[in-house]
CSV table of C-alpha atoms in Angstrom, one decimal:
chain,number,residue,atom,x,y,z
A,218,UNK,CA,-53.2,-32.7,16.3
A,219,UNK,CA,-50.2,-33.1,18.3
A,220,UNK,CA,-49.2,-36.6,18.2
A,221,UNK,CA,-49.3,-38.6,21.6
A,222,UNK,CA,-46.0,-40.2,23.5
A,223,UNK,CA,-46.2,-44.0,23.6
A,224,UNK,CA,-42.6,-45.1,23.0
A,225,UNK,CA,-42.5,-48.8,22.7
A,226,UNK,CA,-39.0,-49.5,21.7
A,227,UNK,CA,-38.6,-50.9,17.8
A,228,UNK,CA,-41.1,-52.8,16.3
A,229,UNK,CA,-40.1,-54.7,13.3
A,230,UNK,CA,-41.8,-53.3,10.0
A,231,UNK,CA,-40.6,-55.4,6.9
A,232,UNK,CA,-37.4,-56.6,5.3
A,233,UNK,CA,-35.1,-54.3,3.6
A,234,UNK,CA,-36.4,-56.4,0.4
A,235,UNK,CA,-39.8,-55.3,0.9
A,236,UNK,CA,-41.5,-58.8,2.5
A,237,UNK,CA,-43.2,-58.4,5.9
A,238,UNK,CA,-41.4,-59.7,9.0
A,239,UNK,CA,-42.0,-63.8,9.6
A,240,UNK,CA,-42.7,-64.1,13.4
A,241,UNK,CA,-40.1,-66.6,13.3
A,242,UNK,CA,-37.5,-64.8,11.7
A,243,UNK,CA,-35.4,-64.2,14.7
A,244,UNK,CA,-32.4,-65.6,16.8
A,245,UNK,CA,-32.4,-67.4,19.7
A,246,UNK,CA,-29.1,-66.0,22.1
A,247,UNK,CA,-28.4,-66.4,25.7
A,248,UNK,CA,-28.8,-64.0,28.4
A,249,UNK,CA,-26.4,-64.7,31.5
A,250,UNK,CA,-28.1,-66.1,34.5
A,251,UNK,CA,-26.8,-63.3,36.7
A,252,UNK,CA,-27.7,-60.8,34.2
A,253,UNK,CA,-30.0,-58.2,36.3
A,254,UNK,CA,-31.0,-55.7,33.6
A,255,UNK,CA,-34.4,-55.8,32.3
A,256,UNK,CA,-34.7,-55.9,28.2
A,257,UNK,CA,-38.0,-55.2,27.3
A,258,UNK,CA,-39.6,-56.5,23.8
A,259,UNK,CA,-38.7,-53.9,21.5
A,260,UNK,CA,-35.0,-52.8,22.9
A,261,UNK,CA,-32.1,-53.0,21.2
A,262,UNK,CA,-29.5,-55.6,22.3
A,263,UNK,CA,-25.6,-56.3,22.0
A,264,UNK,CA,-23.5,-58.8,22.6
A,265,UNK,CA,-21.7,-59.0,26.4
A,266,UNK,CA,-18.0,-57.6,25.0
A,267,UNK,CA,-15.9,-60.0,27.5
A,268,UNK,CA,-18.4,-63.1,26.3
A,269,UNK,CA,-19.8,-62.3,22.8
A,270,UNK,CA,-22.4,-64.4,23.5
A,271,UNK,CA,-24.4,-63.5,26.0
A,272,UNK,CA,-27.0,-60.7,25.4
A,273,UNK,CA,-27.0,-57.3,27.1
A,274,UNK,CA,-29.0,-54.2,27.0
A,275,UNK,CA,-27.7,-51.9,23.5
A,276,UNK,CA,-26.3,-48.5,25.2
A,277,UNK,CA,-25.9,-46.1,22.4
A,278,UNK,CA,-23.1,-44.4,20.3
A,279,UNK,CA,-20.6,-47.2,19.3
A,280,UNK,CA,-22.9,-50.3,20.7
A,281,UNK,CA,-22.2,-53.3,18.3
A,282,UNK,CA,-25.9,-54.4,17.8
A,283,UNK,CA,-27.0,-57.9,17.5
A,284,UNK,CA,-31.2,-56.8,16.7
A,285,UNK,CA,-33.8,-56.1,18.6
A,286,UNK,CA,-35.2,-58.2,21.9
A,287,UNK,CA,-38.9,-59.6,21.2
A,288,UNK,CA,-38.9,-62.2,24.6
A,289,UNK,CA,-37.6,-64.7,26.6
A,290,UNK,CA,-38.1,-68.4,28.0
A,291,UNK,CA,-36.5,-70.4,30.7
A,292,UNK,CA,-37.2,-72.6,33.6
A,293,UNK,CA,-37.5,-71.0,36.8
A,294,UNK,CA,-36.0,-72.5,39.9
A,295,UNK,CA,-39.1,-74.7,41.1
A,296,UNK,CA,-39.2,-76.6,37.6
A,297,UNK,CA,-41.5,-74.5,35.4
A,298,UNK,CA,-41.1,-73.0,32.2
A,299,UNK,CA,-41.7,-69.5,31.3
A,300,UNK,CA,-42.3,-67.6,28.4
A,301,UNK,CA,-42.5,-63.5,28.7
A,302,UNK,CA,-42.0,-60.7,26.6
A,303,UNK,CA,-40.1,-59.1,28.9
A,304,UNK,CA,-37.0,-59.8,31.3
A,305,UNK,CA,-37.4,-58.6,34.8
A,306,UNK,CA,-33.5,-59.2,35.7
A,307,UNK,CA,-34.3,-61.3,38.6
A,308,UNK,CA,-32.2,-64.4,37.0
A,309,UNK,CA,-31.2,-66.2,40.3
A,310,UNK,CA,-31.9,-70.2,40.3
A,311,UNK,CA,-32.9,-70.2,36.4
A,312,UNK,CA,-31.8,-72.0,33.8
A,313,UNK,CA,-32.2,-72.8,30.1
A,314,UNK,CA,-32.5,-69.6,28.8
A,315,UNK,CA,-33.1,-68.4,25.4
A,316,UNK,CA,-33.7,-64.7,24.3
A,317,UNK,CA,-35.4,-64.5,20.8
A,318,UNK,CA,-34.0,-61.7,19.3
A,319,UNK,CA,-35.0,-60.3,15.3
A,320,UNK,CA,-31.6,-60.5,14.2
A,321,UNK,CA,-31.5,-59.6,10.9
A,322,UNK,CA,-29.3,-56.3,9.9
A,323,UNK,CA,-32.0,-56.3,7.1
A,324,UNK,CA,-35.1,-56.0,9.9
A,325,UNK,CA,-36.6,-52.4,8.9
A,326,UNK,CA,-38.3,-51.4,12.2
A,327,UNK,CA,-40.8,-48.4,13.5
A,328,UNK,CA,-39.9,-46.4,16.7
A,329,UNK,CA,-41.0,-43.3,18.2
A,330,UNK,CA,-38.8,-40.7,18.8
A,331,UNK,CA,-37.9,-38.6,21.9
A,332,UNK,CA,-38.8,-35.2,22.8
A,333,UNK,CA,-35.2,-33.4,23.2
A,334,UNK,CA,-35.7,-31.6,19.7
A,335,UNK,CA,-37.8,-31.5,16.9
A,336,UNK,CA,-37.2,-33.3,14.0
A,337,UNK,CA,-38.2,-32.4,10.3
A,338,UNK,CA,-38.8,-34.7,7.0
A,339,UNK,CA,-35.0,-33.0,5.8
A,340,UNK,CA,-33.6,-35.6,8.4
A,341,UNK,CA,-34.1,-38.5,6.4
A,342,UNK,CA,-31.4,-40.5,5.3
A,343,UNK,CA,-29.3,-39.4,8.1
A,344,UNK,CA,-27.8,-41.7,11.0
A,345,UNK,CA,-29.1,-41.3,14.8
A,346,UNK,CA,-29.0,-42.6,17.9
A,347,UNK,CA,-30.7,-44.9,20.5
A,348,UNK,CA,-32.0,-43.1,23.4
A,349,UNK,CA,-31.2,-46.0,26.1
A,350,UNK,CA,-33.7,-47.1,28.5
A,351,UNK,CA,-33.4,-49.8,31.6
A,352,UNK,CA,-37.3,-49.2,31.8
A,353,UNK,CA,-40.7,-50.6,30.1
A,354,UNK,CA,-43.5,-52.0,31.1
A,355,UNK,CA,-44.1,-55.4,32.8
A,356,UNK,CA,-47.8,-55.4,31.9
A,357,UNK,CA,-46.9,-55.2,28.2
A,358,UNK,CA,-43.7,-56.2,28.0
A,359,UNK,CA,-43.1,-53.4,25.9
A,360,UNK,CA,-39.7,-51.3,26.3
A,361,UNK,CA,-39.0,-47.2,26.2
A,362,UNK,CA,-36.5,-47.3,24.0
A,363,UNK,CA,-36.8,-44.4,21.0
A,364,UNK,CA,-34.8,-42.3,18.6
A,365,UNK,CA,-32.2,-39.6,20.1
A,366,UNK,CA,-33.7,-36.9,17.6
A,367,UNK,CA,-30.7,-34.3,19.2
A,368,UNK,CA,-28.3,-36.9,17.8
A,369,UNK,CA,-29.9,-37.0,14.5
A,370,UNK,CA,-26.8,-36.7,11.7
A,371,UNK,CA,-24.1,-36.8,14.4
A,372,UNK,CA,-24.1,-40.7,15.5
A,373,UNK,CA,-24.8,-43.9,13.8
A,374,UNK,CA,-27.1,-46.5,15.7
A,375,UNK,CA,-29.6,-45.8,13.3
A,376,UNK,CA,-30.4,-45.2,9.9
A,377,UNK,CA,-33.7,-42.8,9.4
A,378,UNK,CA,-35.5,-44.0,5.9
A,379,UNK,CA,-38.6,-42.3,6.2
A,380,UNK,CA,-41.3,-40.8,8.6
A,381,UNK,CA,-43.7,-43.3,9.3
A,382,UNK,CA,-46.8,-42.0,6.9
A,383,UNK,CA,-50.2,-42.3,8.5
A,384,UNK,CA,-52.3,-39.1,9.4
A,385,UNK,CA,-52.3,-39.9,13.4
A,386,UNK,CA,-48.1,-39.0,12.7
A,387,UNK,CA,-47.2,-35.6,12.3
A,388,UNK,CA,-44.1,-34.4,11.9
A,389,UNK,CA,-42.7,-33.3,15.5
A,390,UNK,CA,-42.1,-34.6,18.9
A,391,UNK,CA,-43.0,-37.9,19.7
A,392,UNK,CA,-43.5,-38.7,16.5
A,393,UNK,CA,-42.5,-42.1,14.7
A,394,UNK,CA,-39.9,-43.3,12.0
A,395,UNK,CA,-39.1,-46.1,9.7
A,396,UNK,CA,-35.6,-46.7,10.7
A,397,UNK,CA,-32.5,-50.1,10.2
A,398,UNK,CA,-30.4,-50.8,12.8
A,399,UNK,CA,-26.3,-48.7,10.9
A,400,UNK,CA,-24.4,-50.0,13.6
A,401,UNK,CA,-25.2,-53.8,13.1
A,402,UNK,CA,-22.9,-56.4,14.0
A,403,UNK,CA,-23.7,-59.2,10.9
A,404,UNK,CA,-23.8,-55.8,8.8
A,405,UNK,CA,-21.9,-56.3,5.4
């Protein structure tokens, strides 16, 4: 059976140590206030390069990741707080705002990859890039992001340790990988 395409950016796995993933074990970092891309939970994120601080949608080849985006909170204009999964871009009149971020170069996630070629189990171990999307969905707050397979041994984002193992996965398009974020800026 061919396998289905659902990309929904990285989803943290476990730690490179073998523990699952706390669900506090992330960052908190600050996303300007006139910062009007959307980061979906799941994208990969790097650091604005004139502020270093402030958190911007990861690119591809050569992006300096920080981790990968799970949500976002901050008080809107009238007074109210919000929490989403998901950061629609629209940050006129809000303040206080805190992205939650997984952080840690150790974070082993899944993601999905694309469709531009197919890739086989021999690609393991090699390096790969992001495939880049400014889209996801607001109903989930889930992101599009997945693995540039045609970039597979050429760039470095990623890291490819395995194909993700289950019998709904077959080797192919669309199909899902256990992956570390190479290009990590706390690397060591």
């Amino acid at each position: 059976m061919a396998n289905t395409s659902n990309p929904s950016g990285f989803r943290p796995l476990y730690d490179k140590n073998g523990t699952a993933p706390r669900l506090n074990n992330f960052g908190q970092w600050a996303i300007a206030a006139g910062y009007t891309t959307a980061l979906y939970s799941g994208d990969a994120v790097s650091c604005n390069s004139t502020t270093r601080t402030n958190l911007e949608l990861a690119t591809g080849s050569g992006a300096n990741f920080v981790g990968v985006f799970m949500g976002v909170s901050y008080k809107d204009a009238d007074g109210s707080y919000q929490y989403k999964k998901y950061w629609d871009g629209a940050g006129t009149g809000r303040t206080e705002i805190h992205a939650y971020v997984y952080d840690s170069p150790n974070t082993v996630f899944l993601i999905e990859c694309d469709a531009s070629a197919v890739p086989a189990d021999t690609d393991l171990s090699k390096t790969a890039d992001i495939t880049a999307s400014t889209t996801g969905s607001t109903l989930t707050g889930r992101s599009n992001m997945t693995l540039k397979t045609s970039s597979i041994g050429t760039d470095l984002n990623l890291m490819i340790l395995d194909r993700f193992r289950s019998p709904e996965n077959e080797t192919g398009a669309s199909s899902k990988y256990v992956v570390y974020i190479n290009e990590h800026k706390f690397k060591s």
